[in-house]
Short mmCIF file of C-alpha atoms in Angstrom, two decimals:
data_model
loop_
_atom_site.label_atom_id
_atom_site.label_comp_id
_atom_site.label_asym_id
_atom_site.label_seq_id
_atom_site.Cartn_x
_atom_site.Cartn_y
_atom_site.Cartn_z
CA UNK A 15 95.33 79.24 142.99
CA UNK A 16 99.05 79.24 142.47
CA UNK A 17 99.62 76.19 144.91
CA UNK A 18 96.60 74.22 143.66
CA UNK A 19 98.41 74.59 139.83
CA UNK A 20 100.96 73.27 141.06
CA UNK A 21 100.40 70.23 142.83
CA UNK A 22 98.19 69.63 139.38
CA UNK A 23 100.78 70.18 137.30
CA UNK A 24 103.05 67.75 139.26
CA UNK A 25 99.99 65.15 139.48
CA UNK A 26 100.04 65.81 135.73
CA UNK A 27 103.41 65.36 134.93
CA UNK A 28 103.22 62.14 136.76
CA UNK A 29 100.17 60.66 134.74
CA UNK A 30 102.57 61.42 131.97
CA UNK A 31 105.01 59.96 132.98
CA UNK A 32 102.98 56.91 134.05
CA UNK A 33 100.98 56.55 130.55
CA UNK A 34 104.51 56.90 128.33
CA UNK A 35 106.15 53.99 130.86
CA UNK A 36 102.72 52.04 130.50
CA UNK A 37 103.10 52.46 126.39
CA UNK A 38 106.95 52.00 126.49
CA UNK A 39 106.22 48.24 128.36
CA UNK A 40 103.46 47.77 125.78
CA UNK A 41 105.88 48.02 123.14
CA UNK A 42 108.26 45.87 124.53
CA UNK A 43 106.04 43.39 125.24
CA UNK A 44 104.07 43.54 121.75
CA UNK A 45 104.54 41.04 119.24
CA UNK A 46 103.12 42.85 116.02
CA UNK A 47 104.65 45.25 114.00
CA UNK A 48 101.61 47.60 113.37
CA UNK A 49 101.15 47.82 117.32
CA UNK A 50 104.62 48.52 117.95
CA UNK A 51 104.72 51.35 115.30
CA UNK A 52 101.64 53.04 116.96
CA UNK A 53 102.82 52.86 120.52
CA UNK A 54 106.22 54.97 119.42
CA UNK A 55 104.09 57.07 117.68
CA UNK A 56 101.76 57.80 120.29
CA UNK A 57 104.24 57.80 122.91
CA UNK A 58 106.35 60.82 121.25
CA UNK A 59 104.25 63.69 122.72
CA UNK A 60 104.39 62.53 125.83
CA UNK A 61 108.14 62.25 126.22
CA UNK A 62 107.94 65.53 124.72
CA UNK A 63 106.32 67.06 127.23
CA UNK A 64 107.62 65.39 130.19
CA UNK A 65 110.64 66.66 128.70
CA UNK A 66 108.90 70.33 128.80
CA UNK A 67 110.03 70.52 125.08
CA UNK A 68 106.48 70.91 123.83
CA UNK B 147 97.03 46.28 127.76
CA UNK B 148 99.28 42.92 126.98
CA UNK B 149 98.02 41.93 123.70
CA UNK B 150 98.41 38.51 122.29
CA UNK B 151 100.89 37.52 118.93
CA UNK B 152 99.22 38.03 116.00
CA UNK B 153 99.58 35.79 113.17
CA UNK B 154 99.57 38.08 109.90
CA UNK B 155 103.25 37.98 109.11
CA UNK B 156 104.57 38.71 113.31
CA UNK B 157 106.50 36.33 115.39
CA UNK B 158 105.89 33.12 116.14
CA UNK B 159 107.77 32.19 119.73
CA UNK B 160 110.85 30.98 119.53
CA UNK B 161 114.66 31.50 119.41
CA UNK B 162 114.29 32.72 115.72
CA UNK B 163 111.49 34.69 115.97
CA UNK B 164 112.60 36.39 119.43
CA UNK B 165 115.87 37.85 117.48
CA UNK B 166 113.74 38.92 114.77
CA UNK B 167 111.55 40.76 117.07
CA UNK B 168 114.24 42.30 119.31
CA UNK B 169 116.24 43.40 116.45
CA UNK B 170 112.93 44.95 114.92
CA UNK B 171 111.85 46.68 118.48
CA UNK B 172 115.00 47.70 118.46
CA UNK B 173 115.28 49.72 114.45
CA UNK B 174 111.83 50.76 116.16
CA UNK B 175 113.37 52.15 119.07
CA UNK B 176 116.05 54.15 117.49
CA UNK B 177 113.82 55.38 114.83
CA UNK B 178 111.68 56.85 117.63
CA UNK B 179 114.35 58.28 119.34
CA UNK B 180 115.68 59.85 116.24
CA UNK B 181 112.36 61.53 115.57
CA UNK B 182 112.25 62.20 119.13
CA UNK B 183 115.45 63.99 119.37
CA UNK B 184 114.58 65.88 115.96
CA UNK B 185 111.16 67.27 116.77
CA UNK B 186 112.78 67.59 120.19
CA UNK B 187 115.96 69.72 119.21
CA UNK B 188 113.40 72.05 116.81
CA UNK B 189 111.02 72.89 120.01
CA UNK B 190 113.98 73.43 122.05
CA UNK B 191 115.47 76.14 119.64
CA UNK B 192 112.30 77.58 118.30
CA UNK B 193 111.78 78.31 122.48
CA UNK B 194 115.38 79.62 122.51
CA UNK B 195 116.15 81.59 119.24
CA UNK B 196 118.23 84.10 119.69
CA UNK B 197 117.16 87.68 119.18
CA UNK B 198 119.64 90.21 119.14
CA UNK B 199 119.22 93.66 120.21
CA UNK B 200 122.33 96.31 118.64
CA UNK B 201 122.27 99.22 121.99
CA UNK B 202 121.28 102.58 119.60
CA UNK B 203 123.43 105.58 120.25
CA UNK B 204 120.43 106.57 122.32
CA UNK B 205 120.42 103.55 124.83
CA UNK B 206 122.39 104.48 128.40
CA UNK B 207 121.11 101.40 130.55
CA UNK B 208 119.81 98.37 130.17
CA UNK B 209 117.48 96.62 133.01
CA UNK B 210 115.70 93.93 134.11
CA UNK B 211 112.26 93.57 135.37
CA UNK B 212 113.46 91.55 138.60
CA UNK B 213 115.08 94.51 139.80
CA UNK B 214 111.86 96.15 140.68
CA UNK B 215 110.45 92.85 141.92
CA UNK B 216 111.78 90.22 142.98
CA UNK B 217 108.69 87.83 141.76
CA UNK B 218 109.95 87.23 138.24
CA UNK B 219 113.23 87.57 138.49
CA UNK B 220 115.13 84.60 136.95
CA UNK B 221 111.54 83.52 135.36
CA UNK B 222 111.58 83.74 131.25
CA UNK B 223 109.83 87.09 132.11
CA UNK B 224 112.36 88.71 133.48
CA UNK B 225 112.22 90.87 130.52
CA UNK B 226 114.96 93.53 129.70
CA UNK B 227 114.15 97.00 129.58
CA UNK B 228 116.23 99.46 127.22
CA UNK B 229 116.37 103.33 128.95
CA UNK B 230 117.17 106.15 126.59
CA UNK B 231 118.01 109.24 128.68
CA UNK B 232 118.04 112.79 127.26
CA UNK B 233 120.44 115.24 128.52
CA UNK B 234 117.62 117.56 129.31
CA UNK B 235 115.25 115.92 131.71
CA UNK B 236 111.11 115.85 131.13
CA UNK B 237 108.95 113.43 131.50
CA UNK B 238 108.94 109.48 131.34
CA UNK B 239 107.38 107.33 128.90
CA UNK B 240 107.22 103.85 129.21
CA UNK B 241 106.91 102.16 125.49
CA UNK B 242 105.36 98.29 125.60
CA UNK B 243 106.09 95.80 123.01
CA UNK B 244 105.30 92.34 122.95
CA UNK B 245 102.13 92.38 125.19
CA UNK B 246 101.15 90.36 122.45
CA UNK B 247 104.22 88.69 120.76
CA UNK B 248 101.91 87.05 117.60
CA UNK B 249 101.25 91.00 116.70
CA UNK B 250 104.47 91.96 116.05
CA UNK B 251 104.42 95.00 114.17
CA UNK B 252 104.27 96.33 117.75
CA UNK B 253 107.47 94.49 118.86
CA UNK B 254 109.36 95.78 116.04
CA UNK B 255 108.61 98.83 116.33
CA UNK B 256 109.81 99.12 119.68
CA UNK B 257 113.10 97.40 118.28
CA UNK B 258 113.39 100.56 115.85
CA UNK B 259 113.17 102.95 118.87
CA UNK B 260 115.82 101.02 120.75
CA UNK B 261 118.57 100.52 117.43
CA UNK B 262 117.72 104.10 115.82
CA UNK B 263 116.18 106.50 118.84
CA UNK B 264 117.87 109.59 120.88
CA UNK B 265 115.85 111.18 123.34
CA UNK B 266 117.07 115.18 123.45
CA UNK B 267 114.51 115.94 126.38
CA UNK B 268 112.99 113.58 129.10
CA UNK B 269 113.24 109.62 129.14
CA UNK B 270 112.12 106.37 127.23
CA UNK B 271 112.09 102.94 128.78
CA UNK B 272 111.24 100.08 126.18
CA UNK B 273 110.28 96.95 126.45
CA UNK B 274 110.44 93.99 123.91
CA UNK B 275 109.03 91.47 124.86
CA UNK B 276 106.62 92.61 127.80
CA UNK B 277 105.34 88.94 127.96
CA UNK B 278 108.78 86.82 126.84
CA UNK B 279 107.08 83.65 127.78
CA UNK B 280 104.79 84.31 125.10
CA UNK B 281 107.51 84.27 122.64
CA UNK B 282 108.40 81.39 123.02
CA UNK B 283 105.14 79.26 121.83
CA UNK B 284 102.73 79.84 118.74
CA UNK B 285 98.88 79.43 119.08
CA UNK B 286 98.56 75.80 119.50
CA UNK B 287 96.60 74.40 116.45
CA UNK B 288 96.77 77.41 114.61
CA UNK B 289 99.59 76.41 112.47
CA UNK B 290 101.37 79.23 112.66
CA UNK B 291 105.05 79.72 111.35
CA UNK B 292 107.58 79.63 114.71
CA UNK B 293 109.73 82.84 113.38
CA UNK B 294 109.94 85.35 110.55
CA UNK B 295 112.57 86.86 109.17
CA UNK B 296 113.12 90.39 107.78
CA UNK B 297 115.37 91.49 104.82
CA UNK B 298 117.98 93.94 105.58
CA UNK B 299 120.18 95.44 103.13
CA UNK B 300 122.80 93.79 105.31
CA UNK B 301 120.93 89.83 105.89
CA UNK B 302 118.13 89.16 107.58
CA UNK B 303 117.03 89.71 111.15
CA UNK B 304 114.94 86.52 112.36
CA UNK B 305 112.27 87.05 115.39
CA UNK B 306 110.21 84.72 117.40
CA UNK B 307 106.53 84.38 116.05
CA UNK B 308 105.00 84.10 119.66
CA UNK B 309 101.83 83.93 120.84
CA UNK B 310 98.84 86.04 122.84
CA UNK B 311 98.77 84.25 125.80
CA UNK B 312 102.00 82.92 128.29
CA UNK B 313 103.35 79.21 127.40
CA UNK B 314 101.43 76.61 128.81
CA UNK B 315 104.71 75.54 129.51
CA UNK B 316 105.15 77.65 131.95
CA UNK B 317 101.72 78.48 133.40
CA UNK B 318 99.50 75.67 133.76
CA UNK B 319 96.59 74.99 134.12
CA UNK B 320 94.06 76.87 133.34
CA UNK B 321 90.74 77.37 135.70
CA UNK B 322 87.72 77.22 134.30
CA UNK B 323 86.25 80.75 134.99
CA UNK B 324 89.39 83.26 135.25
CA UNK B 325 88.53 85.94 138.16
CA UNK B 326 90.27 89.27 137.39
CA UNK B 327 92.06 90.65 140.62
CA UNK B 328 91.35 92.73 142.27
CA UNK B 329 88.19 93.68 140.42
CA UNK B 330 86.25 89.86 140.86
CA UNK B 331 84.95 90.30 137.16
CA UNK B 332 84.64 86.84 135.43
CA UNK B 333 86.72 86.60 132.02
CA UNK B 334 88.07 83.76 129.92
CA UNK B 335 89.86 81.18 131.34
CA UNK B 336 92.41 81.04 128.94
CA UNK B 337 93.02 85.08 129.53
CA UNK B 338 94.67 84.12 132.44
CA UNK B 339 97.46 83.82 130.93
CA UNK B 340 96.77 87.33 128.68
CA UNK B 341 98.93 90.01 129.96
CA UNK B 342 96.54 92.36 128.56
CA UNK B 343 93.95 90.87 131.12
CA UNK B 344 96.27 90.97 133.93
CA UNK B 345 96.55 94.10 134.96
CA UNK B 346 97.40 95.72 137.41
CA UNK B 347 98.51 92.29 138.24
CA UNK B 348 99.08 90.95 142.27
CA UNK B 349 102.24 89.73 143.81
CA UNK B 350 101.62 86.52 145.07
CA UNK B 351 99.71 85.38 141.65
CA UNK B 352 100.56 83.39 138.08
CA UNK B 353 103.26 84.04 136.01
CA UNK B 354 101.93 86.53 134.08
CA UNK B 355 99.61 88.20 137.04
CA UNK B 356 103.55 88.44 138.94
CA UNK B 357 104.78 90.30 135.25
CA UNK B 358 101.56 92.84 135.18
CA UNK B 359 102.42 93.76 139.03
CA UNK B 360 106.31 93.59 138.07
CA UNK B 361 105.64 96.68 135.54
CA UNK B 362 103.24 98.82 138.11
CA UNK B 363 106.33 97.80 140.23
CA UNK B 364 108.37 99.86 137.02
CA UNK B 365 105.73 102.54 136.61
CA UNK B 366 105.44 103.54 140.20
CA UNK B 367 109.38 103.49 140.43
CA UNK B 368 110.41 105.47 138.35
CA UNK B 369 107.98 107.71 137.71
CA UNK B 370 106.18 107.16 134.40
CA UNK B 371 104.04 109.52 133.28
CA UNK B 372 102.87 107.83 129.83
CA UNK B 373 102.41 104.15 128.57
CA UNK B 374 102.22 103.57 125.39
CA UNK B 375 100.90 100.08 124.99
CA UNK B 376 101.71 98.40 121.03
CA UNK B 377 99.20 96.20 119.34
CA UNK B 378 97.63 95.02 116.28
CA UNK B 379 94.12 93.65 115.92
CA UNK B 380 92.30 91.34 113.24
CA UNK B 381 90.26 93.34 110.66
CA UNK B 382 86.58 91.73 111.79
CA UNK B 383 87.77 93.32 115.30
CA UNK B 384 85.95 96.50 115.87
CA UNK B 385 88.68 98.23 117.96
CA UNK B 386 91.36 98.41 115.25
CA UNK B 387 93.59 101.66 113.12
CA UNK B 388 92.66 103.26 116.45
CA UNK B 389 94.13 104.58 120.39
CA UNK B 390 92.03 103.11 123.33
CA UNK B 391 92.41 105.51 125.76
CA UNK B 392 92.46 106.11 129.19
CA UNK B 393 90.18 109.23 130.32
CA UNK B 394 92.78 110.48 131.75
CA UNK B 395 94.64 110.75 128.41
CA UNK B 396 91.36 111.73 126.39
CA UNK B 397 92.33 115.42 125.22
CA UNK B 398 96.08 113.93 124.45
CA UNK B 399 94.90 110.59 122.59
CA UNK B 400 92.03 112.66 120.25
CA UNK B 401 94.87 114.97 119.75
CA UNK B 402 97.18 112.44 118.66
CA UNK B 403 94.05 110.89 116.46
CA UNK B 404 93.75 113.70 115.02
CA UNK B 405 97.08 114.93 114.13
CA UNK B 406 97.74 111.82 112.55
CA UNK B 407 94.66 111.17 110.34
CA UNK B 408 95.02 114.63 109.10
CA UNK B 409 98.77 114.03 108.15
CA UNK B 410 100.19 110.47 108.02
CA UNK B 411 96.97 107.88 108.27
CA UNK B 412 93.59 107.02 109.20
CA UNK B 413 93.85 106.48 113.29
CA UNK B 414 90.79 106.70 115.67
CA UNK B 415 90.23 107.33 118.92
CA UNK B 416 88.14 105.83 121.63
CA UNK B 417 87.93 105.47 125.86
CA UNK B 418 88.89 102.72 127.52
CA UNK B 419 85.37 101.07 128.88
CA UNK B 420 85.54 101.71 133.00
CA UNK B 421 83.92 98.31 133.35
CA UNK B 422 85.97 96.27 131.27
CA UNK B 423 88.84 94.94 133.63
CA UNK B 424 92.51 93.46 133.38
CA UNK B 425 93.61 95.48 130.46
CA UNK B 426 96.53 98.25 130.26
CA UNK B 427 94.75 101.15 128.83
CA UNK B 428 92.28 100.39 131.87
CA UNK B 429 94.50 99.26 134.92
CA UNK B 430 97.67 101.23 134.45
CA UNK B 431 95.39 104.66 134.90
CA UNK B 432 93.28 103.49 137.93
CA UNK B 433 96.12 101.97 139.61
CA UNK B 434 99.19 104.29 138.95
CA UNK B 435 99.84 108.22 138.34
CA UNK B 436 100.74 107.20 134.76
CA UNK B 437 98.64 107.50 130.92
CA UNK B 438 97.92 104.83 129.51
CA UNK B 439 97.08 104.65 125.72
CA UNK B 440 97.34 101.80 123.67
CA UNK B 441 97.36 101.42 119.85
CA UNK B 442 95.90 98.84 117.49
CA UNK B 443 97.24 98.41 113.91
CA UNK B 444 95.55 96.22 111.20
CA UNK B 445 97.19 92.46 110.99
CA UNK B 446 94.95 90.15 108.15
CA UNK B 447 97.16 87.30 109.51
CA UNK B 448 94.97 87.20 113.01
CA UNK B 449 91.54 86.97 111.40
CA UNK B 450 89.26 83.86 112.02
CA UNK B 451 88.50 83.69 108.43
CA UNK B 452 92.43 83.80 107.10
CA UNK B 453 93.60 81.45 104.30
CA UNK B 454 96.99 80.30 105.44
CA UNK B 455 99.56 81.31 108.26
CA UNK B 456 102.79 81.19 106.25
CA UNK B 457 105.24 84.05 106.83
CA UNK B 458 104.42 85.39 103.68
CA UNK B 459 101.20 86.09 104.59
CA UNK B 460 102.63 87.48 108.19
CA UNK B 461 105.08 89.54 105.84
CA UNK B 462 102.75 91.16 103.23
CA UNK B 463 99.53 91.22 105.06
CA UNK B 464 97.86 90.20 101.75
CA UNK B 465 94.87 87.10 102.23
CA UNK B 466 92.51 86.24 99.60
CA UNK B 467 89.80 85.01 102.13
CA UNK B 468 89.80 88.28 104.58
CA UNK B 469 89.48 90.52 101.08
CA UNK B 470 86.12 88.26 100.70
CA UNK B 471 85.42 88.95 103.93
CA UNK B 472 86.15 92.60 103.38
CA UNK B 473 83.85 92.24 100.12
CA UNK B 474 80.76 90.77 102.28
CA UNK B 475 80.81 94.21 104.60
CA UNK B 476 82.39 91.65 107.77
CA UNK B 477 85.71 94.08 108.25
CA UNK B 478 86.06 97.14 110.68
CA UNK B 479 89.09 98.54 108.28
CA UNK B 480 89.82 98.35 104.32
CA UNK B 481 91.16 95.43 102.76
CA UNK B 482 92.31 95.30 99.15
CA UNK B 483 95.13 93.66 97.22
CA UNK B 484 98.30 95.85 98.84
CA UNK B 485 97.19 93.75 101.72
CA UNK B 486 98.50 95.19 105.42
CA UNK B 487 101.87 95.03 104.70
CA UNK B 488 104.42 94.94 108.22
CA UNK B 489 106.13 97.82 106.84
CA UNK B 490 103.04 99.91 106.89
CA UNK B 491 102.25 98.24 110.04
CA UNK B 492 105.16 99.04 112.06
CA UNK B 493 105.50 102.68 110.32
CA UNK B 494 101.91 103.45 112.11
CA UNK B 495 103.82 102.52 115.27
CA UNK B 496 106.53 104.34 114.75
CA UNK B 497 104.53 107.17 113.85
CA UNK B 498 101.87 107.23 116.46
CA UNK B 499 105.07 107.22 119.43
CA UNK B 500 106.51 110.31 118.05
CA UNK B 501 103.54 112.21 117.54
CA UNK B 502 102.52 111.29 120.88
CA UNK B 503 105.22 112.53 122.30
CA UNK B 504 105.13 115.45 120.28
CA UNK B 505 101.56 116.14 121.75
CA UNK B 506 102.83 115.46 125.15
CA UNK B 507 105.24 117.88 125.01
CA UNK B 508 103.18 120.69 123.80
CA UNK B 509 100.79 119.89 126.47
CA UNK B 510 103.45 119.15 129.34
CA UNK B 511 106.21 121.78 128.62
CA UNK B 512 107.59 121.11 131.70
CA UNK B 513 107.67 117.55 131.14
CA UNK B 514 109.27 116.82 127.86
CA UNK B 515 109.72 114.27 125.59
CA UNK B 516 111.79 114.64 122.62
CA UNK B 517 113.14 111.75 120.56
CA UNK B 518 115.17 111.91 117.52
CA UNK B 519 116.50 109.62 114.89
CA UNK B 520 112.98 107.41 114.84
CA UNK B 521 111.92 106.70 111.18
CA UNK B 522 107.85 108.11 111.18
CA UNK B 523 105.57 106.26 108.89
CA UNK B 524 106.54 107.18 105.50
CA UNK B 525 110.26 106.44 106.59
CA UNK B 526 109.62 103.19 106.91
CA UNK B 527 106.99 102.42 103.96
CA UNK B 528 109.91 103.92 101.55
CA UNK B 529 112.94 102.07 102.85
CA UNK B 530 111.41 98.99 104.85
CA UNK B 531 111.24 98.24 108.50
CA UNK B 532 114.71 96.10 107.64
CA UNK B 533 116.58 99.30 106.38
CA UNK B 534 115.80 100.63 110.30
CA UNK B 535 117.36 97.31 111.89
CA UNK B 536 121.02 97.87 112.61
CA UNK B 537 124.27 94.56 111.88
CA UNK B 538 125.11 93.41 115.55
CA UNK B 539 127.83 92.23 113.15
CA UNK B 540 128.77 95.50 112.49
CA UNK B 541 127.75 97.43 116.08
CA UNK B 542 130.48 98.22 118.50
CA UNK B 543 132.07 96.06 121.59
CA UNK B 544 129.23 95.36 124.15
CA UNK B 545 126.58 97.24 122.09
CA UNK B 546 124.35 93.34 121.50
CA UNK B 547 122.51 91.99 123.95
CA UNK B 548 119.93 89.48 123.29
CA UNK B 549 116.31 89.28 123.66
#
């Protein structure tokens, strides 16, 4: 039980990692203003968290 | 996920339009990392508020819950535990607050014993925050406030909200069906994270399994005779104003019960159910020579059909929507326009300790437990649970520590 949470909890941590990288490109590469403002918004939470601050 | 340039007002390609768009990425980007760093900085020290803790005259040692095992400590649960050690010796009694950190008349009220208590006869070990990583997180999505504060005649005192189950943070995830160990019985699969569904704990489990077997670990030790577990309940739960019991504390807990509803307040008494697993009034009595009894005290703030969490409402108990509720016959306990105020909340606390141990006494004379200098219920209704909260301004050299 213990091990199995975490090696999912490191998988997770990793798909976290991996989506705010994925929206962090996305924003560089965008070239509108109303995408660019909803990537940094949606990518807050997950720096958040893999910053284990929420 | 590369999407193409729109044409409503963004940038065409080009030289131009290329400075334009890095120097708007990058107002973007520091915005973002402003807000990050702000929301950021306010998780981080809601987690970490300091709590201090003045050392009462009474206090001779202070503890840690790794020293009995080794499992937690250096985890946020290695919780400190506060002894206060008569002269004459007696029995032990182990006092719990902060099972449940979001009830936290029962957390004060174990602060009062610590900053005001003496014990004359026998000893008291009291926790705080029995499940510290639950301080440190509020229900998620219940909007609740992150602290409180409460007037002294001195300043304020500010305390950690916290929640009723470990931080996600650090336990996680969740299964989907929660087994209890060692009994196999199936419970929520969020109360895995409950410390009141963790007993009598195991130590090669979770976080808060390790902190359950870290206090048998305690109990076993040194020797506890009595726990005395502090909660408070929502008003539309039927266990509530009441002692759940273990049968091996029946004749003390109806004593208690009665004792108190014939001179302080309404407080009932019933068994702990011997097929209901993981909780202390339960587990600590099958598993350990020790009595378990734990207390419930009315909070408004917890019900389902509350108005809104502010710390007011935390503070004076009061809620227009749980009086309605009240109204339609959908309460186990009274609720009028005085509200459950925290005062009258922690008093019960206070109260239901010392006239526990009073009981005890008379019924263990060779195990006392005396302890002096505790405000009882009407104490603290007349002055506030504030007047009861010493300055760590004011308290001498090494007397602080913090929670």
């Amino acid at each position: 039980m213990v091990l199995f949470q975490g090696v999912i909890t490191f998988l997770y941590y990793l798909l976290v990692a991996c989506a705010a990288g994925l929206m962090l490109w996305n924003l560089l590469r965008s070239r509108r203003w109303e995408e660019e403002v909803l990537y940094l918004l949606v990518v807050l939470p997950f720096l958040l968290r893999l910053f284990r601050l929420k | 996920m590369d999407l193409p340039s729109g044409s409503d007002g963004a940038m065409t390609r080009g030289g131009g339009g290329d400075r334009v768009a890095a120097l708007r990425k990058t107002v973007l980007a520091t915005l973002g990392a402003v807000l990050l760093a702000t929301s950021g900085w306010s998780f981080y020290q809601s987690r970490r508020l300091p709590e201090p803790v003045v050392l009462g005259p009474g206090v001779t040692r202070v503890r840690t819950l790794g020293e009995y095992f080794a499992g937690v400590r250096g985890t946020v649960n290695d919780c400190r535990l506060y002894f206060l050690e008569g002269e004459e010796p007696g029995g032990t009694v182990l006092v719990l607050g902060g099972t449940h950190p979001e009830e936290p008349a029962g957390r004060l009220a174990a602060w009062l014993l610590v900053e005001n208590g003496r014990m004359a006869a026998g000893r008291l070990i009291v926790v705080l925050s029995a499940n510290r990583s639950a301080t440190t997180v509020t229900r998620l999505g219940g909007a609740y406030p992150p602290d409180f504060s409460i007037p002294t005649p001195w300043g304020e005192r500010t305390f950690r909200m916290g929640d009723r189950w470990s931080n996600p943070l650090d336990q996680w995830p969740d299964p989907e069906v929660y087994i209890h160990y060692p009994s196999r019985q199936n419970l929520a699969y969020v109360d895995i994270r409950n410390l009141n569904r963790t007993w009598p704990g195991r130590p090669n489990g979770t976080l808060t399994e390790r902190t359950t077997y870290a206090f048998m670990e305690l109990i076993r030790k040194e020797g506890v005779d009595l726990v005395l577990d502090l909660h408070e309940a929502e008003l539309q739960y039927p266990v509530i104003s009441t002692i759940v019991a273990h049968e091996k504390g029946r004749e003390l807990a109806a004593f208690v019960s009665m004792l108190l509803t014939d001179t302080e307040f309404k407080m009932g008494m019933e068994y702990s159910p011997k097929t209901l697993h993981g909780l202390s009034h339960r587990e600590i009595g099958d598993h350990s020579q020790a009595i378990p009894l734990l207390f419930e005290a009315p909070e408004p703030f917890l019900d389902a059909t509350r108005g809104r969490t502010t710390r007011e409402a935390l503070l004076t108990g009061k809620d227009e929507f749980v009086k309605r509720a009240g109204q339609a016959g959908l309460l186990f306990e009274t609720m009028d326009d005085n509200g459950w105020p925290i005062d009258v909340r922690v008093g019960r606390h206070t109260s239901a300790v010392l006239v526990t141990l009073e009981v005890w006494t008379d019924f263990y004379p060779d195990r006392p437990l005396r302890l002096e200098g505790v405000p009882r219920y009407a104490d603290v209704v007349a002055l506030g649970t504030g007047h009861w909260l010493q300055n760590p301004a004011s308290a001498p050299p090494g007397r602080v520590v913090v929670e």
